[in-house]
PDB file of C-alpha atoms in Angstrom:
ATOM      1  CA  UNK A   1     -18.893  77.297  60.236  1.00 57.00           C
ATOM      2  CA  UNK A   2     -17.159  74.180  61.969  1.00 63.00           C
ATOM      3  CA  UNK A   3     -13.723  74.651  63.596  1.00 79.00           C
ATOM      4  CA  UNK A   4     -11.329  71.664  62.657  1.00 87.00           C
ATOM      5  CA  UNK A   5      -7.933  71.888  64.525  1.00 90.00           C
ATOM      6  CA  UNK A   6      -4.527  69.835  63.814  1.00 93.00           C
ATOM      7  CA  UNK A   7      -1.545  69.460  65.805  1.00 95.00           C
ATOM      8  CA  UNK A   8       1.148  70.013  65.242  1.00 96.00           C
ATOM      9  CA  UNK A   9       1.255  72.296  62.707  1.00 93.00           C
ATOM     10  CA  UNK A  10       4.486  71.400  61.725  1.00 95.00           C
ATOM     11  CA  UNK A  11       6.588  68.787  62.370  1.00 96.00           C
ATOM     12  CA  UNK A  12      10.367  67.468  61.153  1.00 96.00           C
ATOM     13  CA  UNK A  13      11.600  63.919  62.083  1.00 95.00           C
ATOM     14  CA  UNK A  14      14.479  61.919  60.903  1.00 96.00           C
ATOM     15  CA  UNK A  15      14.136  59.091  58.458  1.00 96.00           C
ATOM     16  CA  UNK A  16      12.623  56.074  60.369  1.00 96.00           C
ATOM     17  CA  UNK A  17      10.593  57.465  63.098  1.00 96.00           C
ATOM     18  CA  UNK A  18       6.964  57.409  63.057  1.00 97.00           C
ATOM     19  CA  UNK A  19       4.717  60.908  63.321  1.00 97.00           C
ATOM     20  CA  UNK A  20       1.448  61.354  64.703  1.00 97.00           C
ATOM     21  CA  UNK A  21      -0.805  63.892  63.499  1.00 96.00           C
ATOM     22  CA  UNK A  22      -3.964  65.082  65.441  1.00 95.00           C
ATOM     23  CA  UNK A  23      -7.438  66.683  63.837  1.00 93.00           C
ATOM     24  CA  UNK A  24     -10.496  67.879  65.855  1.00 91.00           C
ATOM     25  CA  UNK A  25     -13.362  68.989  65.368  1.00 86.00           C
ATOM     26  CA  UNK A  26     -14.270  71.678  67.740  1.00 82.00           C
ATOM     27  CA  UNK A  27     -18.125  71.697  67.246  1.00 78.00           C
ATOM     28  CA  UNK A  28     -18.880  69.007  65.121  1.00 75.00           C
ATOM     29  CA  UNK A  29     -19.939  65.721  65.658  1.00 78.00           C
ATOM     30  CA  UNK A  30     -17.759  64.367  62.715  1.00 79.00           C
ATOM     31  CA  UNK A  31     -19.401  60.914  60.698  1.00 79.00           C
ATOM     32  CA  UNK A  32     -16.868  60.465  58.623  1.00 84.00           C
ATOM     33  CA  UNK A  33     -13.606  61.821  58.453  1.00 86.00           C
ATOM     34  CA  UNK A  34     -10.734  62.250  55.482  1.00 91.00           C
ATOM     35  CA  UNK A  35      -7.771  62.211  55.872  1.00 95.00           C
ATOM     36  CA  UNK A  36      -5.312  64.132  52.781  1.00 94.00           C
ATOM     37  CA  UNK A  37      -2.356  64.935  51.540  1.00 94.00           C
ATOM     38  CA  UNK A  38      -0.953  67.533  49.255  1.00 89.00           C
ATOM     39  CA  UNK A  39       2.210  67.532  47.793  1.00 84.00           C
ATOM     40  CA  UNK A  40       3.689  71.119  46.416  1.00 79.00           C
ATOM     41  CA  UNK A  41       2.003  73.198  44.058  1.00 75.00           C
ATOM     42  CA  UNK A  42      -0.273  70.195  43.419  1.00 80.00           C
ATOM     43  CA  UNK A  43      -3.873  69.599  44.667  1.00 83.00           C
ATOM     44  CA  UNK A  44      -5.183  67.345  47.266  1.00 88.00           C
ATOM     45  CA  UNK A  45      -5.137  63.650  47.371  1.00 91.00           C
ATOM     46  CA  UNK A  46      -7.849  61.517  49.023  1.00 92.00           C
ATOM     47  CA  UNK A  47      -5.952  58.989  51.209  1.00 95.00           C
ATOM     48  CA  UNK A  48      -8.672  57.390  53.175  1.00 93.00           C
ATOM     49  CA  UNK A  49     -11.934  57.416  54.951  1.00 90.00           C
ATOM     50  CA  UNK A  50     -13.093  56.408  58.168  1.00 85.00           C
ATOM     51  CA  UNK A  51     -16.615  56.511  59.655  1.00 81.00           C
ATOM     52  CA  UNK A  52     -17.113  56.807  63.301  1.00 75.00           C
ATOM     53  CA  UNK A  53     -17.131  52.948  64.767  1.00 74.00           C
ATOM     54  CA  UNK A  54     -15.054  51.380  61.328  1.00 79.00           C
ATOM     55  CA  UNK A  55     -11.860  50.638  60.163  1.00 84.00           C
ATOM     56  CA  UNK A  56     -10.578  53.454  57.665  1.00 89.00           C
ATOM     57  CA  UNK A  57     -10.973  52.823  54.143  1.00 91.00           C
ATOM     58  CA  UNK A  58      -8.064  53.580  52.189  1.00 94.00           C
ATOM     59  CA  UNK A  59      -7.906  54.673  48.523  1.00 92.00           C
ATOM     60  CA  UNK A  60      -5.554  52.748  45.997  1.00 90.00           C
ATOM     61  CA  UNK A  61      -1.740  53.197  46.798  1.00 91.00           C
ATOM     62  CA  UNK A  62      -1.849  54.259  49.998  1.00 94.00           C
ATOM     63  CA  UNK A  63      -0.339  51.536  51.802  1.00 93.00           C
ATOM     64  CA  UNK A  64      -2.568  51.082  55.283  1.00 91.00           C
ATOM     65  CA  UNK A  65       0.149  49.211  57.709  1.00 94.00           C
ATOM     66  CA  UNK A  66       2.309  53.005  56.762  1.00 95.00           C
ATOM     67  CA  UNK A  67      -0.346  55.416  57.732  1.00 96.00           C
ATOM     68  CA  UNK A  68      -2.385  54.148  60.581  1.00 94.00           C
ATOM     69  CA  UNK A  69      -5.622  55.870  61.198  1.00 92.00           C
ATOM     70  CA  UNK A  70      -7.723  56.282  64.255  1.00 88.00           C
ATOM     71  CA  UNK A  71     -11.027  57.228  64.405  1.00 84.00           C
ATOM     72  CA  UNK A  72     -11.116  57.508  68.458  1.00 78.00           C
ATOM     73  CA  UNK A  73     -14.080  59.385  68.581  1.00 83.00           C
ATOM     74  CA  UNK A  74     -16.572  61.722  66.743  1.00 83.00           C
ATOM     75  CA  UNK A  75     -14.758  64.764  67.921  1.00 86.00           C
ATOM     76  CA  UNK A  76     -10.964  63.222  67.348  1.00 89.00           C
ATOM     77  CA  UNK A  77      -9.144  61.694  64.574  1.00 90.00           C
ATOM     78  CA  UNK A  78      -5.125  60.658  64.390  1.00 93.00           C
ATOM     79  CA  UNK A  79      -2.555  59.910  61.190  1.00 95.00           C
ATOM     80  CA  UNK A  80       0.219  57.800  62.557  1.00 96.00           C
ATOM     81  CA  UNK A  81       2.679  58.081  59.395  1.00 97.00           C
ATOM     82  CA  UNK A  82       5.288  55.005  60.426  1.00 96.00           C
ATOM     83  CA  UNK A  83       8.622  54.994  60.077  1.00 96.00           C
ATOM     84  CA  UNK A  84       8.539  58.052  57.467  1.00 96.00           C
ATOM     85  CA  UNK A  85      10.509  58.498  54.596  1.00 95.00           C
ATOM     86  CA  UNK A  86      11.751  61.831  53.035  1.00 95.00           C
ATOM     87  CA  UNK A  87       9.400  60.771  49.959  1.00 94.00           C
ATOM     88  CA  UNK A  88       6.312  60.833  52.780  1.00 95.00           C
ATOM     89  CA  UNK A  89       7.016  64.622  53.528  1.00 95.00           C
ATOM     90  CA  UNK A  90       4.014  66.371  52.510  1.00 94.00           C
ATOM     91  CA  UNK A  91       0.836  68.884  53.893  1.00 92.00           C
ATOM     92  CA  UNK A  92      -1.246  66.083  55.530  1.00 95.00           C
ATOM     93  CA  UNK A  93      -5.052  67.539  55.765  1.00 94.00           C
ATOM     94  CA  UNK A  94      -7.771  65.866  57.394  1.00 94.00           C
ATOM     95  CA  UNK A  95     -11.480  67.273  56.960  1.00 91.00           C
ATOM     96  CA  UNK A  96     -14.672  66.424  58.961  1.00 87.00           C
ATOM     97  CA  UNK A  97     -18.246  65.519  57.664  1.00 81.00           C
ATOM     98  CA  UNK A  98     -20.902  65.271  60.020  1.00 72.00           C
ATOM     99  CA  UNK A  99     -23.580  66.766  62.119  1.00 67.00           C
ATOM    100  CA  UNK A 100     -23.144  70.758  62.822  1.00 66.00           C
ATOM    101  CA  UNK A 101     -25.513  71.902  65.420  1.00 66.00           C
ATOM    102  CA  UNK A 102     -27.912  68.978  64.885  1.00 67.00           C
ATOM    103  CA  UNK A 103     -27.848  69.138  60.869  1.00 66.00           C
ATOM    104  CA  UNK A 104     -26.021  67.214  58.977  1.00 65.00           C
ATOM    105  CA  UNK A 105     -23.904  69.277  56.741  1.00 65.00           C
ATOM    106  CA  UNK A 106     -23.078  68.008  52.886  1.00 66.00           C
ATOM    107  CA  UNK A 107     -19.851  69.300  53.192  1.00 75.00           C
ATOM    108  CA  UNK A 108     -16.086  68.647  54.208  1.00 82.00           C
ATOM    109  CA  UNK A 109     -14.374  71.079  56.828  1.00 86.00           C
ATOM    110  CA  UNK A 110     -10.795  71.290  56.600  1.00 90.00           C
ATOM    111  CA  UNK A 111      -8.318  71.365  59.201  1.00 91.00           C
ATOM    112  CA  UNK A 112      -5.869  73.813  58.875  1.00 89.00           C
ATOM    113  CA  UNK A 113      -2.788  71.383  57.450  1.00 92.00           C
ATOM    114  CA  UNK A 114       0.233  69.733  59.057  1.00 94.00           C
ATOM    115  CA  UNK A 115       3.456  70.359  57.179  1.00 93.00           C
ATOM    116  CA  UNK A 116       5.482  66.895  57.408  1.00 96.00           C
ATOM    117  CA  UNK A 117       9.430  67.236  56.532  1.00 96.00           C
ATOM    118  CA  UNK A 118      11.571  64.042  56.725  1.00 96.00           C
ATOM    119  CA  UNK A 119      14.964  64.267  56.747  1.00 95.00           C
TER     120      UNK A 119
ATOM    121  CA  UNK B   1     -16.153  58.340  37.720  1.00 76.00           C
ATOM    122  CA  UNK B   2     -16.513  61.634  38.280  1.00 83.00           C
ATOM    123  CA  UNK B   3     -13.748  64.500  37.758  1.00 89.00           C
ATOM    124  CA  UNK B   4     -13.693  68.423  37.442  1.00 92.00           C
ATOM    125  CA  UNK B   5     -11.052  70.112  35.051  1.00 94.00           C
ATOM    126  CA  UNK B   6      -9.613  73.480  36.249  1.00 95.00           C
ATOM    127  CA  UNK B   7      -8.679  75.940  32.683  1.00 90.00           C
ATOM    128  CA  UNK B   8      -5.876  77.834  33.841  1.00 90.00           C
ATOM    129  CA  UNK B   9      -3.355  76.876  36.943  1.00 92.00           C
ATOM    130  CA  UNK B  10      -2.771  80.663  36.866  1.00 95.00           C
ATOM    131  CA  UNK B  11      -5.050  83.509  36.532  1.00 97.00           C
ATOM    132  CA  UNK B  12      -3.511  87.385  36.892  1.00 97.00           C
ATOM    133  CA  UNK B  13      -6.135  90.293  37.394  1.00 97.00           C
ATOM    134  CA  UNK B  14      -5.617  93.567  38.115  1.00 97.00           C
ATOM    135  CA  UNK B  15      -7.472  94.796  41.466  1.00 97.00           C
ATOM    136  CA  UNK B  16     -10.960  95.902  40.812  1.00 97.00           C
ATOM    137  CA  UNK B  17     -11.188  93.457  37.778  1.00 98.00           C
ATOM    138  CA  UNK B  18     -13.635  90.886  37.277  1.00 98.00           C
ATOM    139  CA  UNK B  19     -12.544  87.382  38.650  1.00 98.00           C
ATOM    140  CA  UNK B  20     -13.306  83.877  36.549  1.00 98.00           C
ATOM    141  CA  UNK B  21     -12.081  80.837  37.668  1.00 98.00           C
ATOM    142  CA  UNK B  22     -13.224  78.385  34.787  1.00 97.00           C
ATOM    143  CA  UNK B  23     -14.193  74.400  36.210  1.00 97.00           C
ATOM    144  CA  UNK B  24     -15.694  71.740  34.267  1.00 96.00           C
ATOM    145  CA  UNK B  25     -16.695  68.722  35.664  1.00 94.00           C
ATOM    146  CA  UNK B  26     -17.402  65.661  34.203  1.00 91.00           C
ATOM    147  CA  UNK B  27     -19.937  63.106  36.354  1.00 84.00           C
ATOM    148  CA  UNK B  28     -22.446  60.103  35.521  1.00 79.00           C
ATOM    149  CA  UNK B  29     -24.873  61.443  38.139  1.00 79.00           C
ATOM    150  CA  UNK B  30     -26.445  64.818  39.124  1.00 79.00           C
ATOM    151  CA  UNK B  31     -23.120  66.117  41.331  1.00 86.00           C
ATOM    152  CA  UNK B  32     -22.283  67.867  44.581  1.00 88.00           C
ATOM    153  CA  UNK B  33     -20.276  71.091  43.173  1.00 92.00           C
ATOM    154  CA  UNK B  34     -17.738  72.768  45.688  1.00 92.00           C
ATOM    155  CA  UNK B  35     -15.412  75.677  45.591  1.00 96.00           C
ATOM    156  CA  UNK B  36     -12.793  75.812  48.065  1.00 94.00           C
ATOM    157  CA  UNK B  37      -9.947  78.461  48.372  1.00 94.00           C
ATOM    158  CA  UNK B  38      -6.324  77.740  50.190  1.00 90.00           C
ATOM    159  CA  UNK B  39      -4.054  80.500  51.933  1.00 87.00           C
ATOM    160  CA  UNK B  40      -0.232  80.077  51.756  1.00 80.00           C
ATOM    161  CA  UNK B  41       0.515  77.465  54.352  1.00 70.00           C
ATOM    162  CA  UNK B  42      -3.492  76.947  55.634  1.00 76.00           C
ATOM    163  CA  UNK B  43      -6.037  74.336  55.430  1.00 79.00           C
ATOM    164  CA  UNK B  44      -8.943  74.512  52.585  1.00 87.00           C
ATOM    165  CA  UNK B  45     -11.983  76.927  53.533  1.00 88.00           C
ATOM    166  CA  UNK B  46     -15.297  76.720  51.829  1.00 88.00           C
ATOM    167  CA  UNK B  47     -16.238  79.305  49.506  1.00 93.00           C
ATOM    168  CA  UNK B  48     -19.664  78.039  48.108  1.00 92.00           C
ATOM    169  CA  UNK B  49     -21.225  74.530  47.360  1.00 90.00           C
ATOM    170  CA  UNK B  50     -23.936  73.695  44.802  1.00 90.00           C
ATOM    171  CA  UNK B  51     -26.330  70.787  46.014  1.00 84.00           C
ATOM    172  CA  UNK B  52     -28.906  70.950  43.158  1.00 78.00           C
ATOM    173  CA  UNK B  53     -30.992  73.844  45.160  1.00 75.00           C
ATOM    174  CA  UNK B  54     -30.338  77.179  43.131  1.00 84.00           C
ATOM    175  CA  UNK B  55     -28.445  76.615  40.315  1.00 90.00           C
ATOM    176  CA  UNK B  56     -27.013  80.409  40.963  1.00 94.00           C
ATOM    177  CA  UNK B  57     -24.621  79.952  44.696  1.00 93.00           C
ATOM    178  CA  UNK B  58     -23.739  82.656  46.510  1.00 93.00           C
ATOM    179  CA  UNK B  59     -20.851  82.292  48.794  1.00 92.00           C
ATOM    180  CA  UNK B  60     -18.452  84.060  50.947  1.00 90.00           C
ATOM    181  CA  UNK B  61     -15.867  87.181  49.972  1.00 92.00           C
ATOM    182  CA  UNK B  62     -18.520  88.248  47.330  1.00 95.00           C
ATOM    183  CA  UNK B  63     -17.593  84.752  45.449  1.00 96.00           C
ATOM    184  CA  UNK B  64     -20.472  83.389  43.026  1.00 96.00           C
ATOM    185  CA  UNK B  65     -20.632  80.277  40.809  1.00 97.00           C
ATOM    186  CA  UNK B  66     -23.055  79.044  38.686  1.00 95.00           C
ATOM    187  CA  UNK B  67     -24.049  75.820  37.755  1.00 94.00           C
ATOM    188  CA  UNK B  68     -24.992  75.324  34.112  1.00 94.00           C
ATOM    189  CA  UNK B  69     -25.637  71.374  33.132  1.00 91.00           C
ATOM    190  CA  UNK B  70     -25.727  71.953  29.429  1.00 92.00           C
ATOM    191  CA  UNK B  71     -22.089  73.528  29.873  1.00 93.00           C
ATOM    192  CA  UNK B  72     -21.017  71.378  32.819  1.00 94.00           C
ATOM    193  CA  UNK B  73     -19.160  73.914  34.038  1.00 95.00           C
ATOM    194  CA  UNK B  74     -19.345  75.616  37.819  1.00 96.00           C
ATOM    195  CA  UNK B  75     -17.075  79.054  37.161  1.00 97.00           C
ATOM    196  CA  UNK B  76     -16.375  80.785  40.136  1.00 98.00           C
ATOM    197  CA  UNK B  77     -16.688  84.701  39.475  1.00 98.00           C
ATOM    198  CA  UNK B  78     -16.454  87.817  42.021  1.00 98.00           C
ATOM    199  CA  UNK B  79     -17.084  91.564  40.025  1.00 97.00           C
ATOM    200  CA  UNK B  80     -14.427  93.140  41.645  1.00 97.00           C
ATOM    201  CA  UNK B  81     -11.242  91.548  42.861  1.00 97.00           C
ATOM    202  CA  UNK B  82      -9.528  92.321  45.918  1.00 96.00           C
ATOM    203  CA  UNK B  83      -5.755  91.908  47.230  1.00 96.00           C
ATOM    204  CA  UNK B  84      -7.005  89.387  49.492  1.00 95.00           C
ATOM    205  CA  UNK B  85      -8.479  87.305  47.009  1.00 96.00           C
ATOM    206  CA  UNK B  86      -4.896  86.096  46.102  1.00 96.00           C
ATOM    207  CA  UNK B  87      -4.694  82.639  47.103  1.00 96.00           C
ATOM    208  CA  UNK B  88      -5.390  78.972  45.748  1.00 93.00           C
ATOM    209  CA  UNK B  89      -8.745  78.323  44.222  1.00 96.00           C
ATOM    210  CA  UNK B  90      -9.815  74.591  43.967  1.00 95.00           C
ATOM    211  CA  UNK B  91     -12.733  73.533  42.334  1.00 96.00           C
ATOM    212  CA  UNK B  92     -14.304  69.497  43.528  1.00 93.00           C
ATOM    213  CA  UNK B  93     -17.306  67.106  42.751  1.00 91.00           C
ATOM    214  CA  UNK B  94     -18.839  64.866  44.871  1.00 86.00           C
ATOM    215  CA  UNK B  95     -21.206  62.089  43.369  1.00 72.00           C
ATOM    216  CA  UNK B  96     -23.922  62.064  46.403  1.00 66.00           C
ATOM    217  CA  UNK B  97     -23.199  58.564  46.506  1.00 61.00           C
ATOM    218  CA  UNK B  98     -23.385  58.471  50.126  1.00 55.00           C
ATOM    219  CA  UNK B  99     -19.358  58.584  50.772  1.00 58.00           C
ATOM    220  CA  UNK B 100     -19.197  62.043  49.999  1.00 66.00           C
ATOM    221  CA  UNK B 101     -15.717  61.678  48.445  1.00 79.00           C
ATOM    222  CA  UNK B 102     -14.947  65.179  46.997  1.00 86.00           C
ATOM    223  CA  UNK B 103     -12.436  64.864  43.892  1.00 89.00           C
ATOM    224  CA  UNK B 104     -10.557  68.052  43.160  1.00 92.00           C
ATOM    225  CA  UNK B 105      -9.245  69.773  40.476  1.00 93.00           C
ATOM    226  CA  UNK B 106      -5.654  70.686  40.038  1.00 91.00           C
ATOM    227  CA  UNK B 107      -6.198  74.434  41.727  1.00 93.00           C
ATOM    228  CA  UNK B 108      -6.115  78.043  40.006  1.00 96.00           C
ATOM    229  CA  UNK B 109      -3.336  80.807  41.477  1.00 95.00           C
ATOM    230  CA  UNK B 110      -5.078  83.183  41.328  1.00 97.00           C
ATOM    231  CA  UNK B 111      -2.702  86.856  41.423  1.00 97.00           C
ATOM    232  CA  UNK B 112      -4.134  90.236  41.964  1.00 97.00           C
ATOM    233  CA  UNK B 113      -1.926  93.021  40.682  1.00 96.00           C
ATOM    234  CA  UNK B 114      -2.486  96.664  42.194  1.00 95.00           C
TER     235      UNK B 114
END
């Protein structure tokens, strides 16, 4: 299956400063790209979507100018959470859709999580 | 709008038991069915996905689900439960609408007790 990496893995900033989370995809051409988050003991929240050569899409709430997205390429994404709050700590997932050796694969591969604590 | 409901945010079995992980989903189109499972502090890992091909999925870990329209329900079952298979189980829908936005359920713990 694909390999999906995210730096860091963890990551605590004071209140105010701005975070930037990595994902890549290893050996996947990645489409489209989601980015998540998951608060404790709950499931996972869509945030947005971004396909390779647009602007992210984001879903309703999720305030756009706060968590900047970046799809630089089809093998590298970035979350920019700015100037982060204790109420933005969270598991921040992103997950890959896209072409696996030359097929394009109905399904979402998840990075492994980045655990965000604001103080 | 599509949705999938997850019966039981904890499930206990003993090791060797039968595992079923109930999910019913609720969707105005033929759906995408997915079964993912989540390790203490790790990212989501596929277990099995239902795409309208055989309606009985076969995934990894020994993990099974089957897809029955009349119930709308995609349980996840395994015949004999390991100590490994404790973890998070979460059950999502996608609408083949072309966005491929998966919608999750609230997770099953699932507990294995030796």
């Amino acid at each position: 299956g694909a390999v999906v990496s995210q730096h860091p893995s963890r990551v605590i900033c004071k209140s105010g400063t701005s975070v930037k989370i990595e994902c890549r995809s290893l050996d996947f051409q990645a489409t489209t790209m989601f980015w998540y988050r998951q608060f404790p003991k709950q499931s996972l929240m869509l945030m947005a979507t971004s396909n390779e050569g647009s602007k992210a899409t984001y879903e309703q709430g999720v305030e756009k100018d706060k968590f900047l997205i970046n799809h630089a390429s089809l093998t590298l994404s970035t979350l920019t959470v700015t100037s982060a709050h204790p109420e933005d700590s969270s598991f921040y997932i992103c997950a890959w859709e896209g072409r696996l050796t030359g097929k394009y694969q109905e399904t979402q591969y998840f990075g492994p999580g980045t655990r965000l604590l604001v103080l | 709008a599509q949705s999938v409901t997850q019966l039981g945010s904890h499930v206990s079995v003993s090791e060797g038991a039968l595992v079923l992980l109930r999910c019913n989903y609720s969707s105005s189109v033929p759906p995408y069915l997915f079964w993912y499972v989540q390790y203490p502090n790790q990212g989501l890992q596929l277990l099995l996905k239902y795409t309208s091909a055989a309606t009985l999925v076969k995934g990894i870990n020994g993990f099974e689900a089957e897809f029955k329209k009349s119930e709308t329900s995609f349980h996840l079952t395994k015949p004999s439960a390991h100590m490994s298979d404790a973890a998070e189980y979460f059950c999502a829908v996608s609408d083949r609408s072309g966005n491929e936005k998966l919608t999750f359920g609230t997770g099953t713990r699932l507990t294995i007790i030796p």
